[in-house]
PDB file of C-alpha atoms in Angstrom:
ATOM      1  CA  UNK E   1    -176.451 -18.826 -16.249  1.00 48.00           C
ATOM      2  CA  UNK E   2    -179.746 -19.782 -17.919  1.00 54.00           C
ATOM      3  CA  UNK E   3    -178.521 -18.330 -21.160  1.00 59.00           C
ATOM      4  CA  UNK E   4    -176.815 -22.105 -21.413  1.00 72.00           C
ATOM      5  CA  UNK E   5    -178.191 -23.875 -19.120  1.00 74.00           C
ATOM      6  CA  UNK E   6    -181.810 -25.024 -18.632  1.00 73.00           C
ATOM      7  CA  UNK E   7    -183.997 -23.785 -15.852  1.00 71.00           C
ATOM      8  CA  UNK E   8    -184.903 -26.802 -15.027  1.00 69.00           C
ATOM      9  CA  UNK E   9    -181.326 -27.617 -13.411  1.00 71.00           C
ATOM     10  CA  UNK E  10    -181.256 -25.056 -11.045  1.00 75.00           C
ATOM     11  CA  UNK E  11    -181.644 -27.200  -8.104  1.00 78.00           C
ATOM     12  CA  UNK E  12    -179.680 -29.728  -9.194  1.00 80.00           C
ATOM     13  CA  UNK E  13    -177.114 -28.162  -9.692  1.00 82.00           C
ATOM     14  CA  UNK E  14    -177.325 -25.906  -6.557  1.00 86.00           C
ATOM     15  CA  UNK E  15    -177.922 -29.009  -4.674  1.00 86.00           C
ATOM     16  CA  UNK E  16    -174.808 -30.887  -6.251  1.00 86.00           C
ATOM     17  CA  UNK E  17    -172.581 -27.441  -6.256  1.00 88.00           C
ATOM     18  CA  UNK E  18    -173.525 -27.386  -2.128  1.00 90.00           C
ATOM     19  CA  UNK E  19    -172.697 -31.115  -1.769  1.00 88.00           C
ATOM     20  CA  UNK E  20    -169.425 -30.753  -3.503  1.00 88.00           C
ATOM     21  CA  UNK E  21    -168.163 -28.349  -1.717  1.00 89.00           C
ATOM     22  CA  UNK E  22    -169.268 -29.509   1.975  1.00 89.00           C
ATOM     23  CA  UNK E  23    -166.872 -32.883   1.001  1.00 87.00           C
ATOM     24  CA  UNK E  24    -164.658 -31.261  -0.010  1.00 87.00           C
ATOM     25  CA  UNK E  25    -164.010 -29.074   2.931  1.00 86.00           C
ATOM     26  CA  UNK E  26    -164.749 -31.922   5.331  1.00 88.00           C
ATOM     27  CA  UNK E  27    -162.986 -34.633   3.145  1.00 87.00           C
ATOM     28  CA  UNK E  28    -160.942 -33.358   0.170  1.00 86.00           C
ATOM     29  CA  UNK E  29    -161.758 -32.715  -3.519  1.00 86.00           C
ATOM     30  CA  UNK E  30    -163.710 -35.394  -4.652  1.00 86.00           C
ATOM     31  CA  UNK E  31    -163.265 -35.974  -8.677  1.00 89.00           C
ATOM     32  CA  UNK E  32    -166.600 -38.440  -8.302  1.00 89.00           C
ATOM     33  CA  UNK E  33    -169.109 -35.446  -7.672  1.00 88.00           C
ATOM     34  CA  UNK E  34    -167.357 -32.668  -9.628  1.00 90.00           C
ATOM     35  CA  UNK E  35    -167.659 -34.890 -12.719  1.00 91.00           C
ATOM     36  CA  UNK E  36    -170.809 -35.359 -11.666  1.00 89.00           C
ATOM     37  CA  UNK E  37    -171.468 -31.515 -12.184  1.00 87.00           C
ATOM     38  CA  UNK E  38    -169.970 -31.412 -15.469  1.00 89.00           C
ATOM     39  CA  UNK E  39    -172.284 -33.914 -16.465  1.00 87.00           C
ATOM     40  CA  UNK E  40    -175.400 -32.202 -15.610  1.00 83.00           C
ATOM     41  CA  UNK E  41    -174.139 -28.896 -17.355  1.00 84.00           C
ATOM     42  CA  UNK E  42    -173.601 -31.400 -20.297  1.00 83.00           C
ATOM     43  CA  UNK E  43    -176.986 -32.922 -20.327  1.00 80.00           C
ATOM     44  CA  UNK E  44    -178.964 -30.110 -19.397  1.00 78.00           C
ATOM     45  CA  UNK E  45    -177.330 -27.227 -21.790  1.00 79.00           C
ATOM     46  CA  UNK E  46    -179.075 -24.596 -23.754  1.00 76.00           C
ATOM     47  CA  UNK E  47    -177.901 -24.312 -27.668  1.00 75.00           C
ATOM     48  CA  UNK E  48    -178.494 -21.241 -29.082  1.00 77.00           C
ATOM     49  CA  UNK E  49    -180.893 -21.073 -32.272  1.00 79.00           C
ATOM     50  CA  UNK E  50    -181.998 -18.857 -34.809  1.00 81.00           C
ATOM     51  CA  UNK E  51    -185.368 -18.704 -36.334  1.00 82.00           C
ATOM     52  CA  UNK E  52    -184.763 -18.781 -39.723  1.00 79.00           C
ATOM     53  CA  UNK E  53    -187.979 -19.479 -41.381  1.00 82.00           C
ATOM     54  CA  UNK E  54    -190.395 -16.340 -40.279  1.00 80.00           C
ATOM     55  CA  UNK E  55    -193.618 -17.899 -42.483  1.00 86.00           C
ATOM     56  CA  UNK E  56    -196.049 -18.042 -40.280  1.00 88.00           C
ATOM     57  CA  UNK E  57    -197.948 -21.174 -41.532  1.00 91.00           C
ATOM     58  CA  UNK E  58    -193.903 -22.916 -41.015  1.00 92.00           C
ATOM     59  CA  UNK E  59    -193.637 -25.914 -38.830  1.00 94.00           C
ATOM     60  CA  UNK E  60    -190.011 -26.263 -36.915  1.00 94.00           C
ATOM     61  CA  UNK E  61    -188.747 -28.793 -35.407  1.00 93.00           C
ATOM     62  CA  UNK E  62    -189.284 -28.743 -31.607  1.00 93.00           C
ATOM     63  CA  UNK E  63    -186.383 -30.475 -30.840  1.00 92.00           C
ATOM     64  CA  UNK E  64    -182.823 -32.165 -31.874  1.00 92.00           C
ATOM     65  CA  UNK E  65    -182.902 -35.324 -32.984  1.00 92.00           C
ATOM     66  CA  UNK E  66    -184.096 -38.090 -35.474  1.00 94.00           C
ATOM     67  CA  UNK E  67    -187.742 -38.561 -37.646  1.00 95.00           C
ATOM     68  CA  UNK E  68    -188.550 -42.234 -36.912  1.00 94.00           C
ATOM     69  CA  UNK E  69    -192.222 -42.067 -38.079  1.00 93.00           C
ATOM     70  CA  UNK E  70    -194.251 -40.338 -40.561  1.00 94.00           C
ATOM     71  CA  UNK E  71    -197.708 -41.829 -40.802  1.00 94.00           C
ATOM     72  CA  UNK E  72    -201.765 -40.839 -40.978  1.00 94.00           C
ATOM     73  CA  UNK E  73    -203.827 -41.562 -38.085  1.00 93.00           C
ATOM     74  CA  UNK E  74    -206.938 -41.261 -36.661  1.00 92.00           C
ATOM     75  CA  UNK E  75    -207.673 -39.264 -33.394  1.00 89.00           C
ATOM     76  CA  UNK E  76    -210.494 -38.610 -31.782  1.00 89.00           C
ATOM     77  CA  UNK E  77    -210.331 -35.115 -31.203  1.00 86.00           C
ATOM     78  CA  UNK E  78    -208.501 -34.132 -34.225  1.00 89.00           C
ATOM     79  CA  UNK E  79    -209.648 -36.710 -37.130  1.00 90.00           C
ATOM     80  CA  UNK E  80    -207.358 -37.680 -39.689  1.00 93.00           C
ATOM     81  CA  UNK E  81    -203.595 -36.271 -39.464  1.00 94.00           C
ATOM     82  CA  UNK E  82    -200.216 -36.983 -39.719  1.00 95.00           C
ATOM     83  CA  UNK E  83    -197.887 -37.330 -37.104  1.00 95.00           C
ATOM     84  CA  UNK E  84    -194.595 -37.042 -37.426  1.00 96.00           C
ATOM     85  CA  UNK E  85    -192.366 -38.642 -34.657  1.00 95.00           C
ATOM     86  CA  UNK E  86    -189.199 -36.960 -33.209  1.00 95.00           C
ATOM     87  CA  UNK E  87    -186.583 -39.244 -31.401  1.00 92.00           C
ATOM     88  CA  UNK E  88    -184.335 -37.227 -29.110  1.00 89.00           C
ATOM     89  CA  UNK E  89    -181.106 -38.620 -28.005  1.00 86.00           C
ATOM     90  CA  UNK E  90    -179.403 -38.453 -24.564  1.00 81.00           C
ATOM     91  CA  UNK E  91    -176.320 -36.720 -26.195  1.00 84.00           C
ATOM     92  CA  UNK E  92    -178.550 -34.272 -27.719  1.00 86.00           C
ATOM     93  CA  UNK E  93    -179.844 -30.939 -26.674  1.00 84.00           C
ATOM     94  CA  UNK E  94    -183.507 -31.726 -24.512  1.00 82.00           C
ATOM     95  CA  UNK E  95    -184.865 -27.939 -24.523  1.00 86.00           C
ATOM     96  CA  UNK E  96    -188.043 -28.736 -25.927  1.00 89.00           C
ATOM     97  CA  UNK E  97    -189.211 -25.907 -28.242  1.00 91.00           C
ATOM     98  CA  UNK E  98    -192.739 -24.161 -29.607  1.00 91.00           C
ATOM     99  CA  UNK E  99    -192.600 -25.079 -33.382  1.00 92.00           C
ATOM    100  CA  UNK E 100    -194.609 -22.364 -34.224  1.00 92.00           C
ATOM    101  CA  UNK E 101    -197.007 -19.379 -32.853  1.00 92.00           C
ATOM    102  CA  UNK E 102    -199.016 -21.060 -30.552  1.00 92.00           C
ATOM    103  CA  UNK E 103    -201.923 -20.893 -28.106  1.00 92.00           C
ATOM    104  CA  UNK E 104    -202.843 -23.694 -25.936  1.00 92.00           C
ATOM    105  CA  UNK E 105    -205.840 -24.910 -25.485  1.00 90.00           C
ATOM    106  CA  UNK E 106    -205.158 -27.810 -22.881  1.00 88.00           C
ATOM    107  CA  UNK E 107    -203.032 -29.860 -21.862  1.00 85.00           C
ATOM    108  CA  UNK E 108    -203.041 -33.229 -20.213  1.00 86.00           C
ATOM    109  CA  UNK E 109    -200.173 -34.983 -18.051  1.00 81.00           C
ATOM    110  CA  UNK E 110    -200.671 -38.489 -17.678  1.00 81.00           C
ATOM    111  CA  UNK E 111    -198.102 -40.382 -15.443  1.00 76.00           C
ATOM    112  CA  UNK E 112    -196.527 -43.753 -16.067  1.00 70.00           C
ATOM    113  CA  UNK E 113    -193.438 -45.409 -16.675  1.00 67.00           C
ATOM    114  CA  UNK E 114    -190.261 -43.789 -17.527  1.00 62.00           C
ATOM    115  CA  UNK E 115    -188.357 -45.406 -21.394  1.00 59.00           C
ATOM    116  CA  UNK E 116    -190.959 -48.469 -21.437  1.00 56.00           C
ATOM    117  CA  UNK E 117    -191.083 -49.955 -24.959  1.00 61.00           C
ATOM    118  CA  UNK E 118    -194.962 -49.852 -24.703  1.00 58.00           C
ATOM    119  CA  UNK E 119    -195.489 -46.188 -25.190  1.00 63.00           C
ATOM    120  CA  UNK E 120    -199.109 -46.480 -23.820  1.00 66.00           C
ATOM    121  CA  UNK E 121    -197.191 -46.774 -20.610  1.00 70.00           C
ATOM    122  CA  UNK E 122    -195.156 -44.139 -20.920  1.00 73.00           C
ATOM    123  CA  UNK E 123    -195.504 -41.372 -19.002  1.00 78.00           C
ATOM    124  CA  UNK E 124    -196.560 -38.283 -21.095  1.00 83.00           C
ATOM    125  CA  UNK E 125    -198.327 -34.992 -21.881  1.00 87.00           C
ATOM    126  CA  UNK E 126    -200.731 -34.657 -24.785  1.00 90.00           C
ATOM    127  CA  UNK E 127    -200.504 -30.897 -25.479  1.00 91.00           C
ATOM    128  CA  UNK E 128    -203.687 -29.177 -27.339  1.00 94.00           C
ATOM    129  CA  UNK E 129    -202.569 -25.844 -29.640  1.00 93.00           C
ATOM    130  CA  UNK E 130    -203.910 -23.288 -32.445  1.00 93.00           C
ATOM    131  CA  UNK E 131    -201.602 -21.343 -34.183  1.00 92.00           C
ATOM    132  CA  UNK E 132    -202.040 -17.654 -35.057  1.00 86.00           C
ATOM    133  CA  UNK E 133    -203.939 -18.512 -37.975  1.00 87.00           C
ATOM    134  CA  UNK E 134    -206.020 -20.749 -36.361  1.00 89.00           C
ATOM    135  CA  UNK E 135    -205.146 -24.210 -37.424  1.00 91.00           C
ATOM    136  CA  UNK E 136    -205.183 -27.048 -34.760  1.00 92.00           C
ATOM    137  CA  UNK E 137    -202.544 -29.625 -34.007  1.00 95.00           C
ATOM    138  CA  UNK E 138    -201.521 -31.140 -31.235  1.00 94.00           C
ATOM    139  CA  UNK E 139    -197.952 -32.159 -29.764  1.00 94.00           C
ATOM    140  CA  UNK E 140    -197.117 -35.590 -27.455  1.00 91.00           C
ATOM    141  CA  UNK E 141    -194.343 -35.820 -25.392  1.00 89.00           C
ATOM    142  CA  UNK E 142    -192.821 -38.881 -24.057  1.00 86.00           C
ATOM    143  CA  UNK E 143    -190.592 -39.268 -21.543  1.00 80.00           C
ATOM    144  CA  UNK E 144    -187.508 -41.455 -22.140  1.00 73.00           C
ATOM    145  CA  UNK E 145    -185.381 -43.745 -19.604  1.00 68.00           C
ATOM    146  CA  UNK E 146    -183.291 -40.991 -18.155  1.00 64.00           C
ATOM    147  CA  UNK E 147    -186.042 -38.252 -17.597  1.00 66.00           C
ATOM    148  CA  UNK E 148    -187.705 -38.110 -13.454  1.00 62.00           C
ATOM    149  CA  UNK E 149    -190.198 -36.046 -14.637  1.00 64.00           C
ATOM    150  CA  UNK E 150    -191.517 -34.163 -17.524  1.00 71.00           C
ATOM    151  CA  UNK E 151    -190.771 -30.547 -17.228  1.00 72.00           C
ATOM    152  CA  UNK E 152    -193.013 -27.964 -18.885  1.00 79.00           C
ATOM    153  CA  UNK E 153    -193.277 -24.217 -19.304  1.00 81.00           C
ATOM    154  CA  UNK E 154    -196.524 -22.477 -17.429  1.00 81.00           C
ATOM    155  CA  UNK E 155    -197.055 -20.403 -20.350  1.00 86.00           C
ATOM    156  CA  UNK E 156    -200.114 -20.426 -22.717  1.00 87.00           C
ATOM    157  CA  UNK E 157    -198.685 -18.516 -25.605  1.00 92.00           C
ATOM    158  CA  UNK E 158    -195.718 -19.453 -27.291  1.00 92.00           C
ATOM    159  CA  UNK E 159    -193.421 -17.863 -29.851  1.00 92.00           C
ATOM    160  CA  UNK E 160    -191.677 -20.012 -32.709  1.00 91.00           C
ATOM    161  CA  UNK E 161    -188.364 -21.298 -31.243  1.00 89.00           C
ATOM    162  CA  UNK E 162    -189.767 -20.189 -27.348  1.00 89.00           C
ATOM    163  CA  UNK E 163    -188.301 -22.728 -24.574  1.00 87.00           C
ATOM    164  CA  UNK E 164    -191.180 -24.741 -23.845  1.00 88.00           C
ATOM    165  CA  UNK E 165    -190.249 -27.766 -22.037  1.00 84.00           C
ATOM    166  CA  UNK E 166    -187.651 -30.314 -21.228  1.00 83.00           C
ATOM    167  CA  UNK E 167    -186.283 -33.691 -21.764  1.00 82.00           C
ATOM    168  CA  UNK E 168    -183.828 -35.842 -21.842  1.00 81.00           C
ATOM    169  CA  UNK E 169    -184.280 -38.571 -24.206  1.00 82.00           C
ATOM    170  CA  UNK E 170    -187.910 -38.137 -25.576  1.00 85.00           C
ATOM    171  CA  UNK E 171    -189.970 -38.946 -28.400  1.00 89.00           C
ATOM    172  CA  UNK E 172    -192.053 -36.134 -29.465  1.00 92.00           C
ATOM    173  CA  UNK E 173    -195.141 -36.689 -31.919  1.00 93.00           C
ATOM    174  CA  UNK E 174    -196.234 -33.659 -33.703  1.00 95.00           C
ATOM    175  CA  UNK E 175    -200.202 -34.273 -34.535  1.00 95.00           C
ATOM    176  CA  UNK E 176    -200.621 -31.982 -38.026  1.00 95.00           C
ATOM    177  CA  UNK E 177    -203.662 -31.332 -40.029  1.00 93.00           C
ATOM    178  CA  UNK E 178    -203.997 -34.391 -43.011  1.00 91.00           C
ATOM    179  CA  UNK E 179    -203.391 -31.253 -45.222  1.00 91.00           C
ATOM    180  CA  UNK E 180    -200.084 -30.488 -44.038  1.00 93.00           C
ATOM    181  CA  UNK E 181    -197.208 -29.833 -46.871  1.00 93.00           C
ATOM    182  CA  UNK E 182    -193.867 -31.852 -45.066  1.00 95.00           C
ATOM    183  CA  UNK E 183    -190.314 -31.180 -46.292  1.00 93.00           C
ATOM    184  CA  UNK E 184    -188.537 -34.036 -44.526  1.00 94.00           C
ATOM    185  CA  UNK E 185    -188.552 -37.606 -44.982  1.00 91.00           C
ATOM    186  CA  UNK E 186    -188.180 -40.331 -42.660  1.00 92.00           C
ATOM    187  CA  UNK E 187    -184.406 -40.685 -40.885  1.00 91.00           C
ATOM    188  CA  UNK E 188    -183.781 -37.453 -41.438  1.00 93.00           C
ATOM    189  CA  UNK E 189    -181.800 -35.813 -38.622  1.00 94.00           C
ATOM    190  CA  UNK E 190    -182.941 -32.771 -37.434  1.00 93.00           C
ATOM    191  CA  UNK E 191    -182.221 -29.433 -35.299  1.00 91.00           C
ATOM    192  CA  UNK E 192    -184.219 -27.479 -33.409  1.00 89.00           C
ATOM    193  CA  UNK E 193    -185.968 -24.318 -34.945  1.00 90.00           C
ATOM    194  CA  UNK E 194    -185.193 -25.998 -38.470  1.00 92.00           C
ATOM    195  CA  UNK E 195    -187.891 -26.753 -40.719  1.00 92.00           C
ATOM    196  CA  UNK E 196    -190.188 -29.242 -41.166  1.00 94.00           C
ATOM    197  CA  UNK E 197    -192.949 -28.464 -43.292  1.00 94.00           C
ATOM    198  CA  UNK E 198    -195.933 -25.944 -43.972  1.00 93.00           C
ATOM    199  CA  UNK E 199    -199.485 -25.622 -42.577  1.00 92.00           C
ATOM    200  CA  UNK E 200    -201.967 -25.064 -45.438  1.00 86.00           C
TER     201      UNK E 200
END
């Protein structure tokens, strides 16, 4: 089962599976809740990808969905980089992925609201990595309207294209080194595992 379908379900759908069948053997088939399973097997299916690009200084694309930013900042911890932003649709795929080798370093969960336009009140998770080679980045997650929760892997060590968390309608910022070589452009619609750009 969780070769298509995320983890993260299980209990739901155990919990709506149990619930549809106690109605209906009390009350009769009820179309209401077994929709309602289809829908969660909808919105919380696996796709299966192939990592293409085996460089190991490539960036991939954590998840489906659409490039609305692409800009330099300044952070405190990292200095100057670019982050690229990552808008993942409800109809889309929300298995978060590693987008390359990496170790992490830390990570912090910081709770808040869930699909507020002010992303400072967002709830989120600020995620510290190094690849293999060493380079640091970091990656943001935000939640969107329909997530409960933020749902994230216990792992510390990640292969490229490795299930790392999940979503339903996020944003996620990738934090790069200023030095970082991108292949995309703004708009751009992406897929998981597909590539983004190369570390230096």
């Amino acid at each position: 089962m969780n070769a298509f379908i995320s983890r993260y379900a299980n209990w739901i759908l155990v919990s709506l599976t149990v619930l549809f069948l106690l109605f209906w053997l009390f009350s009769g088939f009820s179309v209401l809740l077994f929709l309602l399973i289809l829908f969660t097997l909808y919105m919380y299916r696996i796709t299966k990808v192939e990592v293409v690009c085996t460089d190991e200084k490539a960036i991939l694309a954590p998840v489906d969905g659409e490039i609305i930013s692409i800009q330099k900042i300044e952070h405190k911890i990292l200095g100057t980089c670019v982050e690229l932003q990552i808008k993942n649709s409800f109809y889309e795929p929300g298995t978060i992925r590693a987008c390359t080798d990496m170790s992490i370093d830390d990570y912090r969960l910081r709770y808040g609201l869930f699909g507020c336009e002010q992303r400072s009140l967002n709830e989120r998770v600020f995620i510290f990595a190094k690849t293999s080679h060493n380079k640091a980045f970091a990656m943001r997650i935000f939640a969107g309207c329909l997530d409960r929760a933020l749902k994230l892997s216990d792992k510390s060590f990640f292969k490229p294209g490795e299930e790392m968390a999940f979503s339903m309608n996020s944003t996620i910022s990738l934090l790069l080194p200023s030095d970082t070589r991108l292949v995309v452009g703004l708009r751009d619609k992406v897929k998981a595992v597909s590539l983004l750009g190369y570390f230096s």
